[in-house]
Amino acid sequence: MTARIIMKLMVTNIVHDTPTVKIFTLKHPLRDTLPVPSAGAHVDVRLPDGKIRQYSLCGDPADDSIYQIAVRREDDGRGGSRWLHENVELGSILHVSAPRNNFPLVAGAKRHLFIGGGIGITPFSAMVQAAKEAGEEFFVEYCVRSSVDAPLFAKLRAMCGDRNLRVWAGDQIPKLRFDAASIGAPVEGMHIYCCGPNSLVNAVREATVDWPESQVHFEVFAATLDENFKAEPFDMKIASTGEVIRVPANQSALEVLRERGFIVSSSCELGVCGSCECGYKDGTVIHRDSILGVSSRQDRMMLCVSRARVAVTVEL
Protein backbone atom coordinates (compact mmCIF):
# COMPACT_ATOMS: atom_id res chain seq x y z
CA MET A 1 0.00 0.00 0.00
CA THR A 2 1.30 3.43 -0.93
CA ALA A 3 0.06 6.86 0.07
CA ARG A 4 -1.80 8.81 -2.59
CA ILE A 5 -0.58 12.22 -3.69
CA ILE A 6 -2.85 15.04 -2.48
CA MET A 7 -2.88 18.15 -4.67
CA LYS A 8 -4.38 21.60 -4.21
CA LEU A 9 -6.35 22.11 -7.43
CA MET A 10 -8.18 25.22 -8.55
CA VAL A 11 -11.74 25.18 -9.84
CA THR A 12 -11.53 26.80 -13.27
CA ASN A 13 -15.01 26.06 -14.60
CA ILE A 14 -18.42 25.03 -13.25
CA VAL A 15 -21.18 23.78 -15.53
CA HIS A 16 -24.76 23.28 -14.35
CA ASP A 17 -25.27 20.10 -16.33
CA THR A 18 -28.73 19.32 -14.90
CA PRO A 19 -30.88 20.86 -12.16
CA THR A 20 -29.06 18.70 -9.58
CA VAL A 21 -25.64 18.04 -11.17
CA LYS A 22 -22.65 20.34 -11.46
CA ILE A 23 -19.50 19.52 -13.43
CA PHE A 24 -16.35 20.97 -11.84
CA THR A 25 -13.17 21.43 -13.86
CA LEU A 26 -9.99 21.26 -11.78
CA LYS A 27 -6.53 22.49 -12.73
CA HIS A 28 -3.21 22.79 -10.92
CA PRO A 29 -2.52 26.50 -10.35
CA LEU A 30 1.24 26.12 -10.96
CA ARG A 31 1.75 23.08 -13.17
CA ASP A 32 0.60 22.40 -16.71
CA THR A 33 0.00 18.69 -16.18
CA LEU A 34 -1.57 16.40 -13.60
CA PRO A 35 -0.95 12.72 -12.80
CA VAL A 36 -2.24 10.92 -15.88
CA PRO A 37 -5.66 9.33 -15.36
CA SER A 38 -7.00 6.28 -17.14
CA ALA A 39 -10.57 5.73 -18.27
CA GLY A 40 -12.69 4.63 -15.30
CA ALA A 41 -10.49 6.27 -12.65
CA HIS A 42 -11.74 8.24 -9.65
CA VAL A 43 -10.24 10.81 -7.29
CA ASP A 44 -10.73 11.57 -3.61
CA VAL A 45 -11.93 15.07 -2.73
CA ARG A 46 -11.06 16.04 0.84
CA LEU A 47 -13.52 18.47 2.38
CA PRO A 48 -12.68 21.08 5.06
CA ASP A 49 -14.32 19.03 7.83
CA GLY A 50 -12.08 16.06 7.04
CA LYS A 51 -14.68 14.11 5.08
CA ILE A 52 -13.49 12.35 1.95
CA ARG A 53 -15.65 11.71 -1.09
CA GLN A 54 -14.84 9.73 -4.24
CA TYR A 55 -15.82 11.03 -7.69
CA SER A 56 -15.24 9.39 -11.05
CA LEU A 57 -13.34 11.44 -13.61
CA CYS A 58 -15.64 12.26 -16.52
CA GLY A 59 -13.31 14.28 -18.74
CA ASP A 60 -11.11 13.22 -21.62
CA PRO A 61 -8.65 10.64 -20.20
CA ALA A 62 -6.07 11.75 -22.76
CA ASP A 63 -6.09 15.32 -21.39
CA ASP A 64 -3.71 15.48 -18.41
CA SER A 65 -4.05 19.25 -17.96
CA ILE A 66 -7.39 19.10 -16.13
CA TYR A 67 -9.67 16.79 -14.18
CA GLN A 68 -13.46 16.93 -14.42
CA ILE A 69 -15.91 15.53 -11.87
CA ALA A 70 -19.71 15.48 -11.93
CA VAL A 71 -21.40 15.93 -8.55
CA ARG A 72 -25.08 15.31 -7.95
CA ARG A 73 -26.51 17.23 -5.01
CA GLU A 74 -27.91 14.76 -2.47
CA ASP A 75 -29.76 16.70 0.23
CA ASP A 76 -30.42 13.52 2.20
CA GLY A 77 -26.86 12.23 1.80
CA ARG A 78 -23.81 12.55 4.03
CA GLY A 79 -23.28 16.27 3.28
CA GLY A 80 -20.34 16.20 0.88
CA SER A 81 -22.23 16.93 -2.33
CA ARG A 82 -24.31 19.62 -0.64
CA TRP A 83 -21.15 21.36 0.57
CA LEU A 84 -19.58 21.28 -2.90
CA HIS A 85 -22.72 22.69 -4.51
CA GLU A 86 -23.15 25.45 -1.96
CA ASN A 87 -19.57 26.54 -1.30
CA VAL A 88 -17.38 25.87 -4.32
CA GLU A 89 -17.04 28.67 -6.86
CA LEU A 90 -14.60 29.68 -9.58
CA GLY A 91 -11.14 30.04 -8.05
CA SER A 92 -11.87 27.76 -5.10
CA ILE A 93 -9.09 25.38 -4.08
CA LEU A 94 -9.94 21.73 -3.48
CA HIS A 95 -7.69 19.05 -2.00
CA VAL A 96 -7.75 16.24 -4.54
CA SER A 97 -5.90 12.93 -4.67
CA ALA A 98 -4.09 11.43 -7.61
CA PRO A 99 -6.41 9.13 -9.59
CA ARG A 100 -7.00 5.51 -8.64
CA ASN A 101 -8.64 3.03 -10.99
CA ASN A 102 -10.66 0.09 -9.66
CA PHE A 103 -12.82 0.07 -12.79
CA PRO A 104 -10.48 -0.02 -15.79
CA LEU A 105 -11.46 -0.50 -19.40
CA VAL A 106 -10.30 -3.93 -20.55
CA ALA A 107 -7.94 -3.41 -23.47
CA GLY A 108 -8.55 -5.51 -26.53
CA ALA A 109 -12.11 -6.55 -25.65
CA LYS A 110 -14.29 -7.45 -28.63
CA ARG A 111 -17.17 -5.44 -27.22
CA HIS A 112 -17.89 -3.27 -24.18
CA LEU A 113 -21.37 -3.03 -22.66
CA PHE A 114 -21.66 -0.06 -20.31
CA ILE A 115 -24.67 -0.02 -17.96
CA GLY A 116 -25.05 3.19 -15.96
CA GLY A 117 -27.73 4.42 -13.60
CA GLY A 118 -28.13 8.11 -12.69
CA ILE A 119 -24.88 9.70 -11.53
CA GLY A 120 -23.31 6.26 -11.99
CA ILE A 121 -22.98 7.13 -15.66
CA THR A 122 -19.97 9.38 -14.93
CA PRO A 123 -17.09 6.88 -15.42
CA PHE A 124 -18.55 5.84 -18.76
CA SER A 125 -18.02 9.29 -20.23
CA ALA A 126 -14.26 8.69 -20.21
CA MET A 127 -14.57 4.98 -20.99
CA VAL A 128 -16.67 5.58 -24.09
CA GLN A 129 -14.11 8.10 -25.30
CA ALA A 130 -11.27 5.65 -24.74
CA ALA A 131 -13.13 2.81 -26.47
CA LYS A 132 -13.88 5.03 -29.46
CA GLU A 133 -10.26 6.11 -29.80
CA ALA A 134 -9.16 2.46 -29.61
CA GLY A 135 -11.63 1.54 -32.34
CA GLU A 136 -13.40 -0.94 -30.04
CA GLU A 137 -17.11 -1.77 -30.23
CA PHE A 138 -19.30 -0.53 -27.38
CA PHE A 139 -22.89 0.14 -26.34
CA VAL A 140 -24.33 2.22 -23.48
CA GLU A 141 -27.49 1.38 -21.53
CA TYR A 142 -28.34 4.58 -19.60
CA CYS A 143 -30.97 4.37 -16.85
CA VAL A 144 -32.37 7.59 -15.35
CA ARG A 145 -35.43 8.56 -13.33
CA SER A 146 -35.96 11.75 -15.31
CA SER A 147 -34.92 12.63 -18.85
CA VAL A 148 -34.37 16.26 -17.79
CA ASP A 149 -32.00 15.25 -14.99
CA ALA A 150 -29.70 12.90 -16.92
CA PRO A 151 -26.03 13.75 -16.19
CA LEU A 152 -23.69 14.03 -19.18
CA PHE A 153 -26.45 13.08 -21.60
CA ALA A 154 -25.54 15.65 -24.26
CA LYS A 155 -21.87 14.61 -24.19
CA LEU A 156 -22.68 10.91 -24.37
CA ARG A 157 -25.14 11.38 -27.20
CA ALA A 158 -22.56 13.35 -29.16
CA MET A 159 -19.99 10.58 -28.71
CA CYS A 160 -22.32 7.61 -29.12
CA GLY A 161 -24.98 8.75 -31.52
CA ASP A 162 -28.31 6.92 -31.53
CA ARG A 163 -26.66 3.67 -32.61
CA ASN A 164 -24.58 3.12 -29.47
CA LEU A 165 -26.74 4.70 -26.75
CA ARG A 166 -30.11 3.69 -25.35
CA VAL A 167 -31.79 5.74 -22.62
CA TRP A 168 -34.25 4.25 -20.16
CA ALA A 169 -36.09 7.17 -18.50
CA GLY A 170 -38.68 6.73 -15.76
CA ASP A 171 -40.65 9.81 -16.83
CA GLN A 172 -41.13 8.74 -20.44
CA ILE A 173 -44.52 7.55 -21.66
CA PRO A 174 -44.75 4.64 -21.85
CA LYS A 175 -42.37 4.20 -18.91
CA LEU A 176 -39.15 2.53 -20.03
CA ARG A 177 -37.22 0.24 -17.72
CA PHE A 178 -33.96 -1.59 -18.44
CA ASP A 179 -34.29 -5.35 -18.06
CA ALA A 180 -30.96 -6.86 -16.97
CA ALA A 181 -32.12 -10.24 -18.25
CA SER A 182 -31.67 -8.84 -21.76
CA ILE A 183 -27.91 -9.19 -21.27
CA GLY A 184 -28.32 -12.86 -22.04
CA ALA A 185 -25.81 -15.68 -22.05
CA PRO A 186 -22.02 -15.16 -21.89
CA VAL A 187 -20.37 -13.88 -25.05
CA GLU A 188 -16.69 -14.55 -25.65
CA GLY A 189 -14.62 -11.37 -25.66
CA MET A 190 -17.47 -9.14 -24.41
CA HIS A 191 -17.06 -7.21 -21.16
CA ILE A 192 -19.86 -5.76 -19.06
CA TYR A 193 -19.40 -2.71 -16.82
CA CYS A 194 -22.04 -1.49 -14.36
CA CYS A 195 -22.16 1.54 -12.08
CA GLY A 196 -25.26 2.91 -10.41
CA PRO A 197 -27.71 2.42 -7.54
CA ASN A 198 -27.83 -0.86 -5.64
CA SER A 199 -31.02 -1.95 -7.39
CA LEU A 200 -29.33 -1.76 -10.79
CA VAL A 201 -26.08 -3.32 -9.61
CA ASN A 202 -27.89 -6.21 -7.95
CA ALA A 203 -30.02 -6.82 -11.04
CA VAL A 204 -26.95 -6.97 -13.27
CA ARG A 205 -25.15 -9.25 -10.80
CA GLU A 206 -28.08 -11.67 -10.90
CA ALA A 207 -28.32 -11.53 -14.69
CA THR A 208 -24.61 -12.27 -15.15
CA VAL A 209 -24.23 -15.02 -12.56
CA ASP A 210 -23.26 -17.45 -15.34
CA TRP A 211 -20.74 -15.08 -16.91
CA PRO A 212 -17.00 -15.51 -16.20
CA GLU A 213 -16.00 -13.24 -13.32
CA SER A 214 -13.26 -11.69 -15.46
CA GLN A 215 -15.84 -10.34 -17.95
CA VAL A 216 -18.15 -8.50 -15.53
CA HIS A 217 -17.06 -5.35 -13.69
CA PHE A 218 -18.78 -3.18 -11.07
CA GLU A 219 -18.09 0.20 -9.50
CA VAL A 220 -19.93 1.33 -6.38
CA PHE A 221 -19.48 4.30 -4.05
CA ALA A 222 -21.81 3.20 -1.27
CA ALA A 223 -21.14 0.73 1.51
CA THR A 224 -22.58 -2.76 1.40
CA LEU A 225 -25.50 -2.96 3.82
CA ASP A 226 -25.96 -6.09 5.91
CA GLU A 227 -28.21 -5.51 8.89
CA ASN A 228 -27.76 -9.11 10.07
CA PHE A 229 -23.97 -8.97 10.25
CA LYS A 230 -22.55 -9.18 13.76
CA ALA A 231 -18.88 -8.32 14.16
CA GLU A 232 -16.77 -10.64 16.30
CA PRO A 233 -13.27 -10.01 17.73
CA PHE A 234 -10.30 -11.68 16.06
CA ASP A 235 -6.50 -11.80 16.21
CA MET A 236 -4.41 -10.16 13.51
CA LYS A 237 -0.79 -11.22 13.09
CA ILE A 238 1.64 -8.87 11.31
CA ALA A 239 3.56 -11.05 8.85
CA SER A 240 6.71 -8.88 8.84
CA THR A 241 7.17 -8.78 12.64
CA GLY A 242 5.15 -11.66 14.08
CA GLU A 243 3.27 -9.26 16.38
CA VAL A 244 -0.27 -10.38 17.21
CA ILE A 245 -2.89 -7.67 17.71
CA ARG A 246 -6.41 -8.19 19.03
CA VAL A 247 -9.14 -6.52 16.96
CA PRO A 248 -12.23 -5.98 19.15
CA ALA A 249 -15.75 -6.31 17.77
CA ASN A 250 -16.35 -2.55 17.85
CA GLN A 251 -13.26 -1.58 15.84
CA SER A 252 -11.94 -2.29 12.36
CA ALA A 253 -8.53 -3.76 11.60
CA LEU A 254 -7.62 -0.40 10.06
CA GLU A 255 -8.48 1.51 13.24
CA VAL A 256 -6.49 -0.87 15.44
CA LEU A 257 -3.44 -0.68 13.19
CA ARG A 258 -3.52 3.11 13.34
CA GLU A 259 -3.67 3.05 17.12
CA ARG A 260 -0.56 0.87 17.10
CA GLY A 261 1.33 3.38 14.96
CA PHE A 262 1.13 1.62 11.61
CA ILE A 263 0.88 3.93 8.62
CA VAL A 264 -1.85 2.53 6.42
CA SER A 265 -3.38 4.23 3.40
CA SER A 266 -7.13 4.78 3.60
CA SER A 267 -9.80 6.97 2.11
CA CYS A 268 -13.47 6.00 2.07
CA GLU A 269 -13.34 3.52 5.00
CA LEU A 270 -16.48 1.97 3.53
CA GLY A 271 -14.90 -0.77 1.44
CA VAL A 272 -15.47 0.94 -1.90
CA CYS A 273 -12.25 2.75 -2.85
CA GLY A 274 -9.47 0.15 -2.49
CA SER A 275 -6.99 2.36 -0.64
CA CYS A 276 -6.46 0.04 2.33
CA GLU A 277 -6.13 -3.20 0.38
CA CYS A 278 -3.50 -5.59 1.71
CA GLY A 279 -2.46 -9.21 1.40
CA TYR A 280 -3.30 -11.92 3.91
CA LYS A 281 -2.66 -15.61 4.60
CA ASP A 282 -3.30 -18.27 7.23
CA GLY A 283 -6.86 -17.29 7.99
CA THR A 284 -10.48 -17.12 6.87
CA VAL A 285 -11.51 -13.59 5.96
CA ILE A 286 -15.08 -12.26 6.06
CA HIS A 287 -15.05 -9.98 3.03
CA ARG A 288 -17.38 -6.99 3.31
CA ASP A 289 -15.99 -4.74 0.58
CA SER A 290 -17.54 -3.94 -2.80
CA ILE A 291 -14.37 -4.16 -4.90
CA LEU A 292 -12.50 -7.44 -4.78
CA GLY A 293 -13.53 -10.26 -7.07
CA VAL A 294 -13.73 -13.90 -6.07
CA SER A 295 -10.18 -14.74 -7.15
CA SER A 296 -8.65 -11.66 -5.48
CA ARG A 297 -10.38 -12.51 -2.21
CA GLN A 298 -8.26 -15.63 -1.88
CA ASP A 299 -5.30 -13.55 -0.66
CA ARG A 300 -6.37 -9.87 -0.56
CA MET A 301 -8.62 -7.97 1.87
CA MET A 302 -9.79 -4.45 2.74
CA LEU A 303 -8.73 -3.51 6.25
CA CYS A 304 -11.46 -0.92 6.74
CA VAL A 305 -14.43 -3.30 6.59
CA SER A 306 -13.29 -6.92 6.29
CA ARG A 307 -12.71 -9.12 9.31
CA ALA A 308 -11.51 -12.65 10.07
CA ARG A 309 -12.86 -15.74 11.73
CA VAL A 310 -10.66 -16.25 14.82
CA ALA A 311 -7.34 -15.08 13.30
CA VAL A 312 -5.54 -13.93 10.18
CA THR A 313 -2.00 -12.96 9.15
CA VAL A 314 -1.80 -9.67 7.21
CA GLU A 315 0.95 -8.55 4.87
CA LEU A 316 1.23 -4.78 5.15
Coordinates of C-alpha atoms in Angstrom, one line a residue:
M1 CA 0.0 0.0 0.0
T2 CA 1.3 3.4 -0.9
A3 CA 0.1 6.9 0.1
R4 CA -1.8 8.8 -2.6
I5 CA -0.6 12.2 -3.7
I6 CA -2.9 15.0 -2.5
M7 CA -2.9 18.2 -4.7
K8 CA -4.4 21.6 -4.2
L9 CA -6.3 22.1 -7.4
M10 CA -8.2 25.2 -8.6
V11 CA -11.7 25.2 -9.8
T12 CA -11.5 26.8 -13.3
N13 CA -15.0 26.1 -14.6
I14 CA -18.4 25.0 -13.2
V15 CA -21.2 23.8 -15.5
H16 CA -24.8 23.3 -14.4
D17 CA -25.3 20.1 -16.3
T18 CA -28.7 19.3 -14.9
P19 CA -30.9 20.9 -12.2
T20 CA -29.1 18.7 -9.6
V21 CA -25.6 18.0 -11.2
K22 CA -22.7 20.3 -11.5
I23 CA -19.5 19.5 -13.4
F24 CA -16.3 21.0 -11.8
T25 CA -13.2 21.4 -13.9
L26 CA -10.0 21.3 -11.8
K27 CA -6.5 22.5 -12.7
H28 CA -3.2 22.8 -10.9
P29 CA -2.5 26.5 -10.3
L30 CA 1.2 26.1 -11.0
R31 CA 1.7 23.1 -13.2
D32 CA 0.6 22.4 -16.7
T33 CA 0.0 18.7 -16.2
L34 CA -1.6 16.4 -13.6
P35 CA -0.9 12.7 -12.8
V36 CA -2.2 10.9 -15.9
P37 CA -5.7 9.3 -15.4
S38 CA -7.0 6.3 -17.1
A39 CA -10.6 5.7 -18.3
G40 CA -12.7 4.6 -15.3
A41 CA -10.5 6.3 -12.6
H42 CA -11.7 8.2 -9.7
V43 CA -10.2 10.8 -7.3
D44 CA -10.7 11.6 -3.6
V45 CA -11.9 15.1 -2.7
R46 CA -11.1 16.0 0.8
L47 CA -13.5 18.5 2.4
P48 CA -12.7 21.1 5.1
D49 CA -14.3 19.0 7.8
G50 CA -12.1 16.1 7.0
K51 CA -14.7 14.1 5.1
I52 CA -13.5 12.4 2.0
R53 CA -15.6 11.7 -1.1
Q54 CA -14.8 9.7 -4.2
Y55 CA -15.8 11.0 -7.7
S56 CA -15.2 9.4 -11.1
L57 CA -13.3 11.4 -13.6
C58 CA -15.6 12.3 -16.5
G59 CA -13.3 14.3 -18.7
D60 CA -11.1 13.2 -21.6
P61 CA -8.7 10.6 -20.2
A62 CA -6.1 11.8 -22.8
D63 CA -6.1 15.3 -21.4
D64 CA -3.7 15.5 -18.4
S65 CA -4.1 19.2 -18.0
I66 CA -7.4 19.1 -16.1
Y67 CA -9.7 16.8 -14.2
Q68 CA -13.5 16.9 -14.4
I69 CA -15.9 15.5 -11.9
A70 CA -19.7 15.5 -11.9
V71 CA -21.4 15.9 -8.5
R72 CA -25.1 15.3 -8.0
R73 CA -26.5 17.2 -5.0
E74 CA -27.9 14.8 -2.5
D75 CA -29.8 16.7 0.2
D76 CA -30.4 13.5 2.2
G77 CA -26.9 12.2 1.8
R78 CA -23.8 12.6 4.0
G79 CA -23.3 16.3 3.3
G80 CA -20.3 16.2 0.9
S81 CA -22.2 16.9 -2.3
R82 CA -24.3 19.6 -0.6
W83 CA -21.1 21.4 0.6
L84 CA -19.6 21.3 -2.9
H85 CA -22.7 22.7 -4.5
E86 CA -23.2 25.4 -2.0
N87 CA -19.6 26.5 -1.3
V88 CA -17.4 25.9 -4.3
E89 CA -17.0 28.7 -6.9
L90 CA -14.6 29.7 -9.6
G91 CA -11.1 30.0 -8.1
S92 CA -11.9 27.8 -5.1
I93 CA -9.1 25.4 -4.1
L94 CA -9.9 21.7 -3.5
H95 CA -7.7 19.1 -2.0
V96 CA -7.7 16.2 -4.5
S97 CA -5.9 12.9 -4.7
A98 CA -4.1 11.4 -7.6
P99 CA -6.4 9.1 -9.6
R100 CA -7.0 5.5 -8.6
N101 CA -8.6 3.0 -11.0
N102 CA -10.7 0.1 -9.7
F103 CA -12.8 0.1 -12.8
P104 CA -10.5 0.0 -15.8
L105 CA -11.5 -0.5 -19.4
V106 CA -10.3 -3.9 -20.6
A107 CA -7.9 -3.4 -23.5
G108 CA -8.6 -5.5 -26.5
A109 CA -12.1 -6.6 -25.7
K110 CA -14.3 -7.4 -28.6
R111 CA -17.2 -5.4 -27.2
H112 CA -17.9 -3.3 -24.2
L113 CA -21.4 -3.0 -22.7
F114 CA -21.7 -0.1 -20.3
I115 CA -24.7 0.0 -18.0
G116 CA -25.0 3.2 -16.0
G117 CA -27.7 4.4 -13.6
G118 CA -28.1 8.1 -12.7
I119 CA -24.9 9.7 -11.5
G120 CA -23.3 6.3 -12.0
I121 CA -23.0 7.1 -15.7
T122 CA -20.0 9.4 -14.9
P123 CA -17.1 6.9 -15.4
F124 CA -18.5 5.8 -18.8
S125 CA -18.0 9.3 -20.2
A126 CA -14.3 8.7 -20.2
M127 CA -14.6 5.0 -21.0
V128 CA -16.7 5.6 -24.1
Q129 CA -14.1 8.1 -25.3
A130 CA -11.3 5.6 -24.7
A131 CA -13.1 2.8 -26.5
K132 CA -13.9 5.0 -29.5
E133 CA -10.3 6.1 -29.8
A134 CA -9.2 2.5 -29.6
G135 CA -11.6 1.5 -32.3
E136 CA -13.4 -0.9 -30.0
E137 CA -17.1 -1.8 -30.2
F138 CA -19.3 -0.5 -27.4
F139 CA -22.9 0.1 -26.3
V140 CA -24.3 2.2 -23.5
E141 CA -27.5 1.4 -21.5
Y142 CA -28.3 4.6 -19.6
C143 CA -31.0 4.4 -16.8
V144 CA -32.4 7.6 -15.3
R145 CA -35.4 8.6 -13.3
S146 CA -36.0 11.7 -15.3
S147 CA -34.9 12.6 -18.9
V148 CA -34.4 16.3 -17.8
D149 CA -32.0 15.3 -15.0
A150 CA -29.7 12.9 -16.9
P151 CA -26.0 13.8 -16.2
L152 CA -23.7 14.0 -19.2
F153 CA -26.5 13.1 -21.6
A154 CA -25.5 15.7 -24.3
K155 CA -21.9 14.6 -24.2
L156 CA -22.7 10.9 -24.4
R157 CA -25.1 11.4 -27.2
A158 CA -22.6 13.4 -29.2
M159 CA -20.0 10.6 -28.7
C160 CA -22.3 7.6 -29.1
G161 CA -25.0 8.7 -31.5
D162 CA -28.3 6.9 -31.5
R163 CA -26.7 3.7 -32.6
N164 CA -24.6 3.1 -29.5
L165 CA -26.7 4.7 -26.8
R166 CA -30.1 3.7 -25.3
V167 CA -31.8 5.7 -22.6
W168 CA -34.3 4.3 -20.2
A169 CA -36.1 7.2 -18.5
G170 CA -38.7 6.7 -15.8
D171 CA -40.7 9.8 -16.8
Q172 CA -41.1 8.7 -20.4
I173 CA -44.5 7.5 -21.7
P174 CA -44.8 4.6 -21.9
K175 CA -42.4 4.2 -18.9
L176 CA -39.1 2.5 -20.0
R177 CA -37.2 0.2 -17.7
F178 CA -34.0 -1.6 -18.4
D179 CA -34.3 -5.3 -18.1
A180 CA -31.0 -6.9 -17.0
A181 CA -32.1 -10.2 -18.2
S182 CA -31.7 -8.8 -21.8
I183 CA -27.9 -9.2 -21.3
G184 CA -28.3 -12.9 -22.0
A185 CA -25.8 -15.7 -22.1
P186 CA -22.0 -15.2 -21.9
V187 CA -20.4 -13.9 -25.1
E188 CA -16.7 -14.5 -25.7
G189 CA -14.6 -11.4 -25.7
M190 CA -17.5 -9.1 -24.4
H191 CA -17.1 -7.2 -21.2
I192 CA -19.9 -5.8 -19.1
Y193 CA -19.4 -2.7 -16.8
C194 CA -22.0 -1.5 -14.4
C195 CA -22.2 1.5 -12.1
G196 CA -25.3 2.9 -10.4
P197 CA -27.7 2.4 -7.5
N198 CA -27.8 -0.9 -5.6
S199 CA -31.0 -2.0 -7.4
L200 CA -29.3 -1.8 -10.8
V201 CA -26.1 -3.3 -9.6
N202 CA -27.9 -6.2 -8.0
A203 CA -30.0 -6.8 -11.0
V204 CA -26.9 -7.0 -13.3
R205 CA -25.2 -9.3 -10.8
E206 CA -28.1 -11.7 -10.9
A207 CA -28.3 -11.5 -14.7
T208 CA -24.6 -12.3 -15.1
V209 CA -24.2 -15.0 -12.6
D210 CA -23.3 -17.4 -15.3
W211 CA -20.7 -15.1 -16.9
P212 CA -17.0 -15.5 -16.2
E213 CA -16.0 -13.2 -13.3
S214 CA -13.3 -11.7 -15.5
Q215 CA -15.8 -10.3 -17.9
V216 CA -18.1 -8.5 -15.5
H217 CA -17.1 -5.3 -13.7
F218 CA -18.8 -3.2 -11.1
E219 CA -18.1 0.2 -9.5
V220 CA -19.9 1.3 -6.4
F221 CA -19.5 4.3 -4.0
A222 CA -21.8 3.2 -1.3
A223 CA -21.1 0.7 1.5
T224 CA -22.6 -2.8 1.4
L225 CA -25.5 -3.0 3.8
D226 CA -26.0 -6.1 5.9
E227 CA -28.2 -5.5 8.9
N228 CA -27.8 -9.1 10.1
F229 CA -24.0 -9.0 10.2
K230 CA -22.6 -9.2 13.8
A231 CA -18.9 -8.3 14.2
E232 CA -16.8 -10.6 16.3
P233 CA -13.3 -10.0 17.7
F234 CA -10.3 -11.7 16.1
D235 CA -6.5 -11.8 16.2
M236 CA -4.4 -10.2 13.5
K237 CA -0.8 -11.2 13.1
I238 CA 1.6 -8.9 11.3
A239 CA 3.6 -11.0 8.9
S240 CA 6.7 -8.9 8.8
T241 CA 7.2 -8.8 12.6
G242 CA 5.1 -11.7 14.1
E243 CA 3.3 -9.3 16.4
V244 CA -0.3 -10.4 17.2
I245 CA -2.9 -7.7 17.7
R246 CA -6.4 -8.2 19.0
V247 CA -9.1 -6.5 17.0
P248 CA -12.2 -6.0 19.1
A249 CA -15.7 -6.3 17.8
N250 CA -16.4 -2.6 17.9
Q251 CA -13.3 -1.6 15.8
S252 CA -11.9 -2.3 12.4
A253 CA -8.5 -3.8 11.6
L254 CA -7.6 -0.4 10.1
E255 CA -8.5 1.5 13.2
V256 CA -6.5 -0.9 15.4
L257 CA -3.4 -0.7 13.2
R258 CA -3.5 3.1 13.3
E259 CA -3.7 3.1 17.1
R260 CA -0.6 0.9 17.1
G261 CA 1.3 3.4 15.0
F262 CA 1.1 1.6 11.6
I263 CA 0.9 3.9 8.6
V264 CA -1.9 2.5 6.4
S265 CA -3.4 4.2 3.4
S266 CA -7.1 4.8 3.6
S267 CA -9.8 7.0 2.1
C268 CA -13.5 6.0 2.1
E269 CA -13.3 3.5 5.0
L270 CA -16.5 2.0 3.5
G271 CA -14.9 -0.8 1.4
V272 CA -15.5 0.9 -1.9
C273 CA -12.2 2.8 -2.9
G274 CA -9.5 0.2 -2.5
S275 CA -7.0 2.4 -0.6
C276 CA -6.5 0.0 2.3
E277 CA -6.1 -3.2 0.4
C278 CA -3.5 -5.6 1.7
G279 CA -2.5 -9.2 1.4
Y280 CA -3.3 -11.9 3.9
K281 CA -2.7 -15.6 4.6
D282 CA -3.3 -18.3 7.2
G283 CA -6.9 -17.3 8.0
T284 CA -10.5 -17.1 6.9
V285 CA -11.5 -13.6 6.0
I286 CA -15.1 -12.3 6.1
H287 CA -15.0 -10.0 3.0
R288 CA -17.4 -7.0 3.3
D289 CA -16.0 -4.7 0.6
S290 CA -17.5 -3.9 -2.8
I291 CA -14.4 -4.2 -4.9
L292 CA -12.5 -7.4 -4.8
G293 CA -13.5 -10.3 -7.1
V294 CA -13.7 -13.9 -6.1
S295 CA -10.2 -14.7 -7.2
S296 CA -8.6 -11.7 -5.5
R297 CA -10.4 -12.5 -2.2
Q298 CA -8.3 -15.6 -1.9
D299 CA -5.3 -13.6 -0.7
R300 CA -6.4 -9.9 -0.6
M301 CA -8.6 -8.0 1.9
M302 CA -9.8 -4.5 2.7
L303 CA -8.7 -3.5 6.3
C304 CA -11.5 -0.9 6.7
V305 CA -14.4 -3.3 6.6
S306 CA -13.3 -6.9 6.3
R307 CA -12.7 -9.1 9.3
A308 CA -11.5 -12.7 10.1
R309 CA -12.9 -15.7 11.7
V310 CA -10.7 -16.2 14.8
A311 CA -7.3 -15.1 13.3
V312 CA -5.5 -13.9 10.2
T313 CA -2.0 -13.0 9.1
V314 CA -1.8 -9.7 7.2
E315 CA 1.0 -8.5 4.9
L316 CA 1.2 -4.8 5.2

